[in-house]
Short mmCIF file of C-alpha atoms (C1' of nucleotides) in Angstrom, two decimals:
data_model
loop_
_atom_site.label_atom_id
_atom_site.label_comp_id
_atom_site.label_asym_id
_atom_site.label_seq_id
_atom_site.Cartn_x
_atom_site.Cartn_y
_atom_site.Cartn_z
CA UNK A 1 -133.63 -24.72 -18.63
CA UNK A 2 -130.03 -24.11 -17.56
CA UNK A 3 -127.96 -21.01 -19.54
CA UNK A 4 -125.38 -23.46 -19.82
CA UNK A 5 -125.18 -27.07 -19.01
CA UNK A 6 -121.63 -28.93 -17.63
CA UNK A 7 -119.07 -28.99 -20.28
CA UNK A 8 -118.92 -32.63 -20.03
CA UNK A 9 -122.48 -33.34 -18.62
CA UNK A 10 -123.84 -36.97 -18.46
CA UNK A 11 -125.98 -36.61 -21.22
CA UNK A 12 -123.14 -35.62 -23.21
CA UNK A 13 -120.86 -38.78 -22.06
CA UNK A 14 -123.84 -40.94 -23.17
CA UNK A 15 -123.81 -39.37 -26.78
CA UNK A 16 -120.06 -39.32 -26.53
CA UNK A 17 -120.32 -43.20 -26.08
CA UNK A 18 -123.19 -43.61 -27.88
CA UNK A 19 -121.31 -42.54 -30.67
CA UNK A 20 -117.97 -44.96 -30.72
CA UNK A 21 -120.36 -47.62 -30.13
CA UNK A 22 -122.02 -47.40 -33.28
CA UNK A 23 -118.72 -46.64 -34.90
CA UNK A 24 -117.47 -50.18 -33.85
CA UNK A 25 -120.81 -51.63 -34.86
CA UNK A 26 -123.61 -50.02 -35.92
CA UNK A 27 -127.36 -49.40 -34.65
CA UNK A 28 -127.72 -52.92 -33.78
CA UNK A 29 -123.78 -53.40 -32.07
CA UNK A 30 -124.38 -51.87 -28.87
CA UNK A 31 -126.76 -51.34 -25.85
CA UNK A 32 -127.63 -49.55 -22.88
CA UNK A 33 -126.06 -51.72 -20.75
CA UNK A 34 -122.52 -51.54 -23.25
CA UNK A 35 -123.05 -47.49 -22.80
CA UNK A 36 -124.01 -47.80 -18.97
CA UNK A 37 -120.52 -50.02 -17.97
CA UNK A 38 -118.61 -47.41 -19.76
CA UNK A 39 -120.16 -44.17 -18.64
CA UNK A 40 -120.83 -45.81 -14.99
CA UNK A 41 -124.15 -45.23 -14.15
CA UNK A 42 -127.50 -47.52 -14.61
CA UNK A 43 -129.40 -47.97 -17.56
CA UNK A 44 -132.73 -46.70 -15.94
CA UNK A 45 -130.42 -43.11 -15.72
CA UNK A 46 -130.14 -43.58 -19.68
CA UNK A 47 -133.58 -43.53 -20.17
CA UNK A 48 -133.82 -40.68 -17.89
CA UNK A 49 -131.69 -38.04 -20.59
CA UNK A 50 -133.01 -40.26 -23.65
CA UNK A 51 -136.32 -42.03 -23.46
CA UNK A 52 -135.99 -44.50 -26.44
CA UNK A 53 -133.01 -45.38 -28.14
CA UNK A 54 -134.21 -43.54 -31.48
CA UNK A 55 -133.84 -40.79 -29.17
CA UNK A 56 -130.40 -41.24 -27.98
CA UNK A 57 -129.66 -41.93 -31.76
CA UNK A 58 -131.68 -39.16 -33.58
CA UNK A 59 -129.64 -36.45 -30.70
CA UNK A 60 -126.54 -37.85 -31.44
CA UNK A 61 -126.83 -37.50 -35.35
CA UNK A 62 -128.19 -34.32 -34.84
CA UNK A 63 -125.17 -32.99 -32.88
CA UNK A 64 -123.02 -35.40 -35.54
CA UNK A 65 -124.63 -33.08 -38.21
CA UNK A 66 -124.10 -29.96 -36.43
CA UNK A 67 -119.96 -30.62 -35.96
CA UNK A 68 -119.78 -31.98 -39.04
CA UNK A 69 -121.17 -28.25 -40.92
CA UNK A 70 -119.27 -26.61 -38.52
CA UNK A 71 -115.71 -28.39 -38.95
CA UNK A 72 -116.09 -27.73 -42.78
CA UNK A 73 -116.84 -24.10 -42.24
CA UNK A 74 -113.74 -23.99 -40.24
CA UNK A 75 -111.89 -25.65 -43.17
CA UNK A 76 -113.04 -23.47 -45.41
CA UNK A 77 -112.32 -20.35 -43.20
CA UNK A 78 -108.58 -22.16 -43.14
CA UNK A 79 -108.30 -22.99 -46.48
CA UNK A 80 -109.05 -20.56 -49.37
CA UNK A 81 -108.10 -22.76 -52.11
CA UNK A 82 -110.33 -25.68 -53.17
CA UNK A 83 -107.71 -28.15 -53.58
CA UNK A 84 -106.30 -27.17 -49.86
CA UNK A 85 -109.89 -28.54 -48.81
CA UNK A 86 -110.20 -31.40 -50.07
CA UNK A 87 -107.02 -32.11 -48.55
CA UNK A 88 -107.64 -30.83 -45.12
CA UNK A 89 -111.39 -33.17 -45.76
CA UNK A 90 -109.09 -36.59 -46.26
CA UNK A 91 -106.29 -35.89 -43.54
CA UNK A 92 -109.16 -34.91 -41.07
CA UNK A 93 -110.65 -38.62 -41.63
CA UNK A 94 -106.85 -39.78 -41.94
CA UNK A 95 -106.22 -38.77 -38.58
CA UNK A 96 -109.88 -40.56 -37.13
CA UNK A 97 -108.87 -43.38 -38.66
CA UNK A 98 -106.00 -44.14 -36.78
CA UNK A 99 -107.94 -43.97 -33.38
CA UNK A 100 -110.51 -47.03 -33.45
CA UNK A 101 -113.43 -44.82 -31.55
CA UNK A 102 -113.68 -42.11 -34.37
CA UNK A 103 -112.14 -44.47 -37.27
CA UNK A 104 -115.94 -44.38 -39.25
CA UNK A 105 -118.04 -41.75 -40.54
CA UNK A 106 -120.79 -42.35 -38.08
CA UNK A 107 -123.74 -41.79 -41.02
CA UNK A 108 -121.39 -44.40 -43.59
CA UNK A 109 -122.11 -46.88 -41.30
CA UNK A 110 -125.68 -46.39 -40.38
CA UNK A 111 -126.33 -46.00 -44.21
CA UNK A 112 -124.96 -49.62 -44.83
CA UNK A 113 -128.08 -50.71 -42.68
CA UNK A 114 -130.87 -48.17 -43.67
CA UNK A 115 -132.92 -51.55 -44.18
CA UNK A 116 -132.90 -52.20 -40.46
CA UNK A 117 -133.07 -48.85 -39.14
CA UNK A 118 -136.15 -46.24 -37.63
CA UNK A 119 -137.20 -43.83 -40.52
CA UNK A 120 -136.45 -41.17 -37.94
CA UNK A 121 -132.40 -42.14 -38.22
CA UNK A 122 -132.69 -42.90 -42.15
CA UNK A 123 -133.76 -38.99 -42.28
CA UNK A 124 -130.73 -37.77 -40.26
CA UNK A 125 -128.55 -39.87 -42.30
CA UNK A 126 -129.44 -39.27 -45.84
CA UNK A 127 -129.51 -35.22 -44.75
CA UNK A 128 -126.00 -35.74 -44.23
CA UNK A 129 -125.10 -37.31 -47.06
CA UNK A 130 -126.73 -34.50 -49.31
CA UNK A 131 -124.94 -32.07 -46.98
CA UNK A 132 -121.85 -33.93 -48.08
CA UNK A 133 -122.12 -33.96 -51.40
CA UNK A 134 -123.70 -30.52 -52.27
CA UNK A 135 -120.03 -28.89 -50.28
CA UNK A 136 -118.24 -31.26 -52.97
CA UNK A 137 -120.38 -29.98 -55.40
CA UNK A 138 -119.35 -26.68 -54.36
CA UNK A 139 -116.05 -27.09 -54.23
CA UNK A 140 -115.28 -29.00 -57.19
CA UNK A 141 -117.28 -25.98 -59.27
CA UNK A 142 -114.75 -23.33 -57.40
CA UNK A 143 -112.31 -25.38 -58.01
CA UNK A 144 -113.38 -25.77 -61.96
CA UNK A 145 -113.65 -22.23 -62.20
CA UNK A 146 -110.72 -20.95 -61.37
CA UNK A 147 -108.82 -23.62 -63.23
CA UNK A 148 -107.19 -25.58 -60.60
CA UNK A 149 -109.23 -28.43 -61.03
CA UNK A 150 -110.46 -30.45 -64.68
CA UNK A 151 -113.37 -32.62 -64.19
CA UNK A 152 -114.14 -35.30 -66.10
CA UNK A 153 -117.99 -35.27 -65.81
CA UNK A 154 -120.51 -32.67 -64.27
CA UNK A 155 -119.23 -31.56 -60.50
CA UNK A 156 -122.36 -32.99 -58.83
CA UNK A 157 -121.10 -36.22 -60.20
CA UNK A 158 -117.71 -35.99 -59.51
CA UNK A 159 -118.89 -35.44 -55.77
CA UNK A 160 -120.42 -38.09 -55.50
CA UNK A 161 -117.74 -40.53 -56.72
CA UNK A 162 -115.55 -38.14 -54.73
CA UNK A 163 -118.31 -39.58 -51.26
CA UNK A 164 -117.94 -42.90 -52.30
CA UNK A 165 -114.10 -43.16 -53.04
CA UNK A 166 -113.70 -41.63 -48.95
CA UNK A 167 -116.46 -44.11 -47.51
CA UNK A 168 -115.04 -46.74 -49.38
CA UNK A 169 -111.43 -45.92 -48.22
CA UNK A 170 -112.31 -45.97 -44.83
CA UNK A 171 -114.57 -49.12 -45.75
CA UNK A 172 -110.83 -51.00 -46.80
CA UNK A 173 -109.29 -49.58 -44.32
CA UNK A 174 -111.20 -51.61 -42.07
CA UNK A 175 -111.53 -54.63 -43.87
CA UNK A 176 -107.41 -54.79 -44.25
CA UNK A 177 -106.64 -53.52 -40.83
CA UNK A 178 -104.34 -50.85 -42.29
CA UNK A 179 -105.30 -47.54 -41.84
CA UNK A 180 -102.76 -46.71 -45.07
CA UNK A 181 -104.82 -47.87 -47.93
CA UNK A 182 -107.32 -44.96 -46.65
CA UNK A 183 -104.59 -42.26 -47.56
CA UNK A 184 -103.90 -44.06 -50.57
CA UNK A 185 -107.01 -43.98 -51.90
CA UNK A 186 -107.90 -40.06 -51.23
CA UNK A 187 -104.46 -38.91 -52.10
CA UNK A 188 -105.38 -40.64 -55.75
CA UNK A 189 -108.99 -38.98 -55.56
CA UNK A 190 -107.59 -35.43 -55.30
CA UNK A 191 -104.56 -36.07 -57.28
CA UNK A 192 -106.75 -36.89 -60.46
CA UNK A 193 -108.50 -33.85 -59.96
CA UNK A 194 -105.53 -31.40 -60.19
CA UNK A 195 -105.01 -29.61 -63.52
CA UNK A 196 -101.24 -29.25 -63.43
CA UNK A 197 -100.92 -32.96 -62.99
CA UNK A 198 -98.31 -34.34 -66.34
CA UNK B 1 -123.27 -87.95 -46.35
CA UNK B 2 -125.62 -87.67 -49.59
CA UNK B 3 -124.30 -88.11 -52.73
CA UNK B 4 -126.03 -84.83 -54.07
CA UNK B 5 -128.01 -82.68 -51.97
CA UNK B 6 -131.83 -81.49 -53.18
CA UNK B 7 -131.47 -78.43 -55.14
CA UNK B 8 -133.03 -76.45 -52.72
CA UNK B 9 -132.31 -78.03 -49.42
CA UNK B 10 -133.19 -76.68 -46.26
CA UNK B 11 -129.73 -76.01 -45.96
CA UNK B 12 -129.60 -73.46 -48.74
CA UNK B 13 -132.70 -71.78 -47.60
CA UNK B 14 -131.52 -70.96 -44.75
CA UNK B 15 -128.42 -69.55 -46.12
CA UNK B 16 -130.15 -67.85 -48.86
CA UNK B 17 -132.13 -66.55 -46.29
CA UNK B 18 -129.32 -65.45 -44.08
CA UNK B 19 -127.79 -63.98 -46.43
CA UNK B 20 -130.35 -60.99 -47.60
CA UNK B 21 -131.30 -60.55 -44.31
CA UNK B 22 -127.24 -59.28 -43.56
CA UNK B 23 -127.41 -57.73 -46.65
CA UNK B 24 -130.46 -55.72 -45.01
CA UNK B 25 -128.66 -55.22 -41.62
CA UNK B 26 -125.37 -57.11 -40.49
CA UNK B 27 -124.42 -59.59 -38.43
CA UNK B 28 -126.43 -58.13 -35.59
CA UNK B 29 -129.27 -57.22 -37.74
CA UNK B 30 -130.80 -60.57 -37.84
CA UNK B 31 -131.64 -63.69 -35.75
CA UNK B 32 -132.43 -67.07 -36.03
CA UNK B 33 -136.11 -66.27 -35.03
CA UNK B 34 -135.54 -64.32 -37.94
CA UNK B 35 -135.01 -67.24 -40.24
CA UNK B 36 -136.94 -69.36 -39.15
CA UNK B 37 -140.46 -67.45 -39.71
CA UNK B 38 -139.66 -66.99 -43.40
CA UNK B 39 -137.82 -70.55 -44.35
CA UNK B 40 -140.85 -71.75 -42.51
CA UNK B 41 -138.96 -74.21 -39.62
CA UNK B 42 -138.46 -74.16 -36.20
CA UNK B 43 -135.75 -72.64 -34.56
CA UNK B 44 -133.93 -75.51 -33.40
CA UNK B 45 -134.25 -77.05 -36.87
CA UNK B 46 -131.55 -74.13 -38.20
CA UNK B 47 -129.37 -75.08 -35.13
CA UNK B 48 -128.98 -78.99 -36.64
CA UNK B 49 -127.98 -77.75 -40.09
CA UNK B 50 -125.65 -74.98 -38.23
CA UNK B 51 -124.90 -75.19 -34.66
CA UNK B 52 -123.84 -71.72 -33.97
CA UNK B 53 -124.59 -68.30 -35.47
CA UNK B 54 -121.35 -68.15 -36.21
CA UNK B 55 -121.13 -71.47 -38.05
CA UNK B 56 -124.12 -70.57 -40.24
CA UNK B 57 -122.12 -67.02 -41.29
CA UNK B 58 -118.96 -68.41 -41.75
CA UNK B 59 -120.51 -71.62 -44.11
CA UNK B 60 -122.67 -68.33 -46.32
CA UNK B 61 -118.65 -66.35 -46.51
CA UNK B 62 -116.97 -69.29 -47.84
CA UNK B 63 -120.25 -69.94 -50.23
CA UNK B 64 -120.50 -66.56 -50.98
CA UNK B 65 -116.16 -66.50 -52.15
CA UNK B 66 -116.73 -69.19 -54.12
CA UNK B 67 -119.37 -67.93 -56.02
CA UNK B 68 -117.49 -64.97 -56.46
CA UNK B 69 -114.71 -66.59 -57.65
CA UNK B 70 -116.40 -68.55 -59.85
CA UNK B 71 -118.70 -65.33 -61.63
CA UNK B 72 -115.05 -63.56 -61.91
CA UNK B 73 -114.02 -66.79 -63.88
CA UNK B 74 -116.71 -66.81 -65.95
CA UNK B 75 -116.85 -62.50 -66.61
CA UNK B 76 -112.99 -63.34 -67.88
CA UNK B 77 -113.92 -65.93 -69.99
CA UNK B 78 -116.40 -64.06 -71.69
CA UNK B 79 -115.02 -60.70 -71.68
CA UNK B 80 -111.07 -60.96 -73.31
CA UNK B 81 -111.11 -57.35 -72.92
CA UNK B 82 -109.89 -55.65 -69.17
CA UNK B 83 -111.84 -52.72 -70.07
CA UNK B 84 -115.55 -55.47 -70.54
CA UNK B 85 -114.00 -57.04 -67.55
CA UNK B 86 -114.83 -54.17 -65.38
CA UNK B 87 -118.13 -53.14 -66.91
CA UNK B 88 -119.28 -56.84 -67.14
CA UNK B 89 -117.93 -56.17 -63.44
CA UNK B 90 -119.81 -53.08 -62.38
CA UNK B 91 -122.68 -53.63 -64.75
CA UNK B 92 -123.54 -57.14 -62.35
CA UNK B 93 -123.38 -54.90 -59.16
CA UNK B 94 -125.86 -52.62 -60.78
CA UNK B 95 -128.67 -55.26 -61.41
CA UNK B 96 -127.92 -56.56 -57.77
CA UNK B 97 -128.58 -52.72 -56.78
CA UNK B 98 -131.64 -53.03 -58.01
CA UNK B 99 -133.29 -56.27 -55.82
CA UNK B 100 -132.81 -55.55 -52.10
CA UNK B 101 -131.99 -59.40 -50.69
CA UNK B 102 -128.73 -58.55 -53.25
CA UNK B 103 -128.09 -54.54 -53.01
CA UNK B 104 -125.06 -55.15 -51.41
CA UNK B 105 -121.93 -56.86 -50.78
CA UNK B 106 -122.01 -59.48 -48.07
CA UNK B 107 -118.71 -58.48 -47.42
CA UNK B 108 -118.59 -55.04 -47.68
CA UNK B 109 -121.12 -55.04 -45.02
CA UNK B 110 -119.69 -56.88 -42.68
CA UNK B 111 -116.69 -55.19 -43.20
CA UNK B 112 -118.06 -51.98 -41.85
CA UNK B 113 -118.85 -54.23 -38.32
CA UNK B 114 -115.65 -55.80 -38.08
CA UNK B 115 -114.91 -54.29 -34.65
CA UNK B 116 -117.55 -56.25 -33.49
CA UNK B 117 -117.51 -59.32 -35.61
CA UNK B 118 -115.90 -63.44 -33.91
CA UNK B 119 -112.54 -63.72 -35.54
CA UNK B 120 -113.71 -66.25 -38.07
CA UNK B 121 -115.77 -64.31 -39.45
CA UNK B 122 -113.36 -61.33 -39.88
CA UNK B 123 -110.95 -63.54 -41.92
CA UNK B 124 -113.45 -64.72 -44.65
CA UNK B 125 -114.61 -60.94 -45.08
CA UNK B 126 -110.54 -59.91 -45.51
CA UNK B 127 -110.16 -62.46 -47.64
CA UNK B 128 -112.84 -61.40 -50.09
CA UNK B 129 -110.91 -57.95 -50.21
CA UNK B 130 -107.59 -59.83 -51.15
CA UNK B 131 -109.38 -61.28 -54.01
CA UNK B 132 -110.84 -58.72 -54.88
CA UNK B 133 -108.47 -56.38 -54.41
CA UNK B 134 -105.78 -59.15 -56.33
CA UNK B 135 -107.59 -59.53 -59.13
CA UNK B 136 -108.55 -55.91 -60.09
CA UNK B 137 -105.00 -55.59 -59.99
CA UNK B 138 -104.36 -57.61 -62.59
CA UNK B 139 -106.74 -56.45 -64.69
CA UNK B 140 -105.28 -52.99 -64.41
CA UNK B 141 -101.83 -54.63 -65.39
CA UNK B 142 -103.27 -56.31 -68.26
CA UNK B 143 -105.10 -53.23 -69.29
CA UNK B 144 -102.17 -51.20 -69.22
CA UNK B 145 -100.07 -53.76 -70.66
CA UNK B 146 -102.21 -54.00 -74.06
CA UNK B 147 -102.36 -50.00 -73.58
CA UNK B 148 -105.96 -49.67 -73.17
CA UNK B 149 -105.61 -48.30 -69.80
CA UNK B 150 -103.53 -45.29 -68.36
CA UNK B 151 -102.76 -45.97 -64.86
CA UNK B 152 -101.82 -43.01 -63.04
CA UNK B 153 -100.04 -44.91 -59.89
CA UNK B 154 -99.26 -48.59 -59.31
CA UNK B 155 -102.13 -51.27 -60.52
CA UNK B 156 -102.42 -51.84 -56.58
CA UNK B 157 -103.13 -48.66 -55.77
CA UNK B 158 -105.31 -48.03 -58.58
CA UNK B 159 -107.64 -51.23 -57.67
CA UNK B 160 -107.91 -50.06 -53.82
CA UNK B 161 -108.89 -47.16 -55.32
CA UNK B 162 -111.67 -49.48 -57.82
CA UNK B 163 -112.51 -51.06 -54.68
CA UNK B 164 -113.08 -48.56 -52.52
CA UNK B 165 -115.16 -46.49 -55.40
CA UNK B 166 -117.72 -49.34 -56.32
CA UNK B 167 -118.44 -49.94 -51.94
CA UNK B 168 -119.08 -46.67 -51.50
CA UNK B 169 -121.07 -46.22 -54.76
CA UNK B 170 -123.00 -49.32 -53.23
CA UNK B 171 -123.43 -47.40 -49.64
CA UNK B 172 -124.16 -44.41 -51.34
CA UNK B 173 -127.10 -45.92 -53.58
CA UNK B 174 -128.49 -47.20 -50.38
CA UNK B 175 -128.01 -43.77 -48.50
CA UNK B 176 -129.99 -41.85 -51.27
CA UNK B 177 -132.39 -44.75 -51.87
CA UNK B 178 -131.56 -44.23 -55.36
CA UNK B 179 -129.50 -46.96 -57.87
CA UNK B 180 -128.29 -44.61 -60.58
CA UNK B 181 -125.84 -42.88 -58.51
CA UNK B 182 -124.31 -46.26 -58.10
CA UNK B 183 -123.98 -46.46 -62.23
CA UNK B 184 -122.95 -42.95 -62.54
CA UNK B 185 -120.02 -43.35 -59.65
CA UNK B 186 -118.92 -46.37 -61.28
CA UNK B 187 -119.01 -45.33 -65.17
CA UNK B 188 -116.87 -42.71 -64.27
CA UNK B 189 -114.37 -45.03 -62.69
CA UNK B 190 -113.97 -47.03 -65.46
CA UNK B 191 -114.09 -44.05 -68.05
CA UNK B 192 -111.18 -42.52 -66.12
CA UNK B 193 -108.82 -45.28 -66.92
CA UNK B 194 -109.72 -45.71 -70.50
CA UNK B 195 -106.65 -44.57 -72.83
CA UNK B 196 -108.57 -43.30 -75.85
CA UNK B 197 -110.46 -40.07 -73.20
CA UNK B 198 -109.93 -36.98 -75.24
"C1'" DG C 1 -128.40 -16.21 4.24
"C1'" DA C 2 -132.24 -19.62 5.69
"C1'" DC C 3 -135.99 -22.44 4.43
"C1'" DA C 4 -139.01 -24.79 1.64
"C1'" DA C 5 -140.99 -25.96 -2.72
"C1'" DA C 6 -139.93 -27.49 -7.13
"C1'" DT C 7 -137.14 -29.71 -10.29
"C1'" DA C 8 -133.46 -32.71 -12.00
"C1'" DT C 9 -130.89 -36.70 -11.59
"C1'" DT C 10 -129.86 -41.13 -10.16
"C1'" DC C 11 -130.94 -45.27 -8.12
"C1'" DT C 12 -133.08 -50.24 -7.16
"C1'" DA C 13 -136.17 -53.38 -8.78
"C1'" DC C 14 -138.82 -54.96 -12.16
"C1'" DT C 15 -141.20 -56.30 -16.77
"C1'" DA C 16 -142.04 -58.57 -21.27
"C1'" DG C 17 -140.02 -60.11 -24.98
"C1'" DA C 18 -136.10 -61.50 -27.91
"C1'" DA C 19 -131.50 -63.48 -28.22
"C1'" DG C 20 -128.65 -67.77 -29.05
"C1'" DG C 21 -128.66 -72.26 -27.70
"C1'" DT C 22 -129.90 -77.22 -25.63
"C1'" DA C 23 -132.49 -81.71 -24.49
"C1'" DG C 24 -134.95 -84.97 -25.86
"C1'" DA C 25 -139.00 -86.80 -28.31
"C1'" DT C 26 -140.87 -87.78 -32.92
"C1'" DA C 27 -140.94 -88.35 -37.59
"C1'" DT C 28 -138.99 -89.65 -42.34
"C1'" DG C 29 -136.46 -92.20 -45.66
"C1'" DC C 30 -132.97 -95.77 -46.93
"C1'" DG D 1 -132.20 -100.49 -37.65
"C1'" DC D 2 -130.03 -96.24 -38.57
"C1'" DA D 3 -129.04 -91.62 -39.93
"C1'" DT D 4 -131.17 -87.31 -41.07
"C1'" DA D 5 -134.33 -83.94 -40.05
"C1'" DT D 6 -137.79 -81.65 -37.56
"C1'" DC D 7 -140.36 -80.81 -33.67
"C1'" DT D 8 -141.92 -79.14 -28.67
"C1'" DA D 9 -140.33 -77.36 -24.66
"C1'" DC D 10 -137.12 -75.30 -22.23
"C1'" DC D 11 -132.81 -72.48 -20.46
"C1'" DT D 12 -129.96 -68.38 -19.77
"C1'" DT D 13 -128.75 -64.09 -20.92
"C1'" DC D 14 -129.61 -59.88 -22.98
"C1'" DT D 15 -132.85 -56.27 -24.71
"C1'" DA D 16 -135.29 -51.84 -24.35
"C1'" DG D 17 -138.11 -49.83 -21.35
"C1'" DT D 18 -140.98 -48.65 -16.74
"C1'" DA D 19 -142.31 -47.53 -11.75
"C1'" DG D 20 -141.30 -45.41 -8.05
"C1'" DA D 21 -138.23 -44.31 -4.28
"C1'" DA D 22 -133.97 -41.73 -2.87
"C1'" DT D 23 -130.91 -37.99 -3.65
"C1'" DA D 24 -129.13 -33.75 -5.40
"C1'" DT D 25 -129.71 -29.31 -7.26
"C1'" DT D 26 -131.92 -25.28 -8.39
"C1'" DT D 27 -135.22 -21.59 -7.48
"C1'" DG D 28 -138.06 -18.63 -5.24
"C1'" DT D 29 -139.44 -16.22 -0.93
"C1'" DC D 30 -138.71 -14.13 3.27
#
DNA sequence: GACAAATATTCTACTAGAAGGTAGATATGC
DNA sequence: GCATATCTACCTTCTAGTAGAATATTTGTC
């Protein structure tokens, strides 16, 4: 095993691709001959760094996972005050939205067909959604606490309506072709939070 | 052309049939093989009664509008109040939550694929979100009109926000495998708006 | 550094099955 | 007789996946 593998490897450019693929459509939306025209090699050399394509899928969640913890540390490192994170949460997605290969939550989209997919991506998917919403959780609570926020219900619950207003934001978004509805809808979901609101 | 079709013509099956099985998985997620096993016909039989793939999706959207149309006709008509409007609303998405050919939006699936959806069948699924969209709205104006509700921006913005909270409610019930996050996501939306919250 | 063994990566060529779709024969009902 | 509906049989393309040869690349040994 290598100490440290190229920063932009092949195996990475398949995940990298992998990964806007199922953005545009899903699980069942692309193959290894979509990922093979774009990363310009065969699909035999696919099957080579990922056997199956629960493989290739499972990795790529994984790794999805991983970022995703890691990019809400940093937030947190950034941003002291709750409210500040919830913001820097919505204009991270804000920003993804406006660039078509990064415009879905990657795990929103495989949840909408959980039906269809291998129990070993339905795992890596709901993990991420309880990742998700036990942060909110978190935050909303600090948030309670020190009086910047006033929630309505419990904080677990607020989360979660908190999840589904952002995946269904992005969700319009899409539908309307206007990537402003998304901002819209967020800047509403934190606004209603805030305690100095009149 | 027949005067009246049979009740349950082969027709229907196969749209009813086409329809849960994109509620399951998308446009992608299913085939006319598919189909065919459970209606219990040939292949080539669902190719008479519609040609093209995209034929037999587009015929299920405009089916599926009208019927939507028509059960937000009859929710007014029996619920004079905004406020019953949206829980008659909410309260039918959270019985459809609970039978998997119905736990989701036709629409709000396909949404999420657009990228990778023919043309036609992007413009039924935008449609449904105008409607939808148009006529939350003005139940929101009514409601704040007859000062039941407090809206805190425009009606628009408020029913993007409606929207966006009962389709990700719906993708977040699926994500957890679990229905009563859908009814707790969505009581709180309505509860929000309500004028007479202490 | 040179050389060879081992390993990693990519390739061509292929498979079996599924995809959407077509042609044309055969029923079925008015 | 005629339209509707279903069938068998087939086509083409795409699907994930495999076998094995041809390259690179790394790794040890001298």
């Amino acid at each position: 095993m290598p100490i440290m593998t190229n920063p932009t490897s092949t195996a990475d450019k398949i995940l990298q691709c992998a990964r806007s693929l199922i953005i545009a459509g899903g699980y069942n939306g692309f193959s290894y001959a979509d990922i093979a025209e774009v990363v310009g090699i065969r699909k035999a050399s696919i099957h080579h760094h990922f056997p199956s394509k629960v493989d290739l899928v499972r990795t790529l969640l994984e790794q999805y996972r991983e970022e995703a913890k890691a990019g809400i540390a940093a937030l947190e490192r950034y941003n002291p005050d709750p409210a500040d994170q919830l913001r820097a949460y919505t204009d991270y997605w804000a920003t993804c939205i406006a660039d078509p290969t990064s415009a879905f939550c990657v795990c929103a989209l495989l949840a909408s067909q959980i039906p269809v997919l291998p129990p070993e991506i339905v795992v890596e998917v709901r993990a991420h959604f309880r990742t998700l919403s036990a942060w909110l959780t978190a935050v909303l609570e600090e948030g309670a606490t020190q009086e910047r926020f006033v929630l309505s219900g419990t904080a677990r619950s607020e989360a979660e309506g908190f999840v589904a207003g952002v995946h269904g934001a992005m969700l319009s978004a899409r539908a309307y072709g206007d990537d402003k509805v998304f901002k819209v809808v967020t800047d509403s979901l934190i606004e209603r939070l805030m305690a100095d609101r009149s």
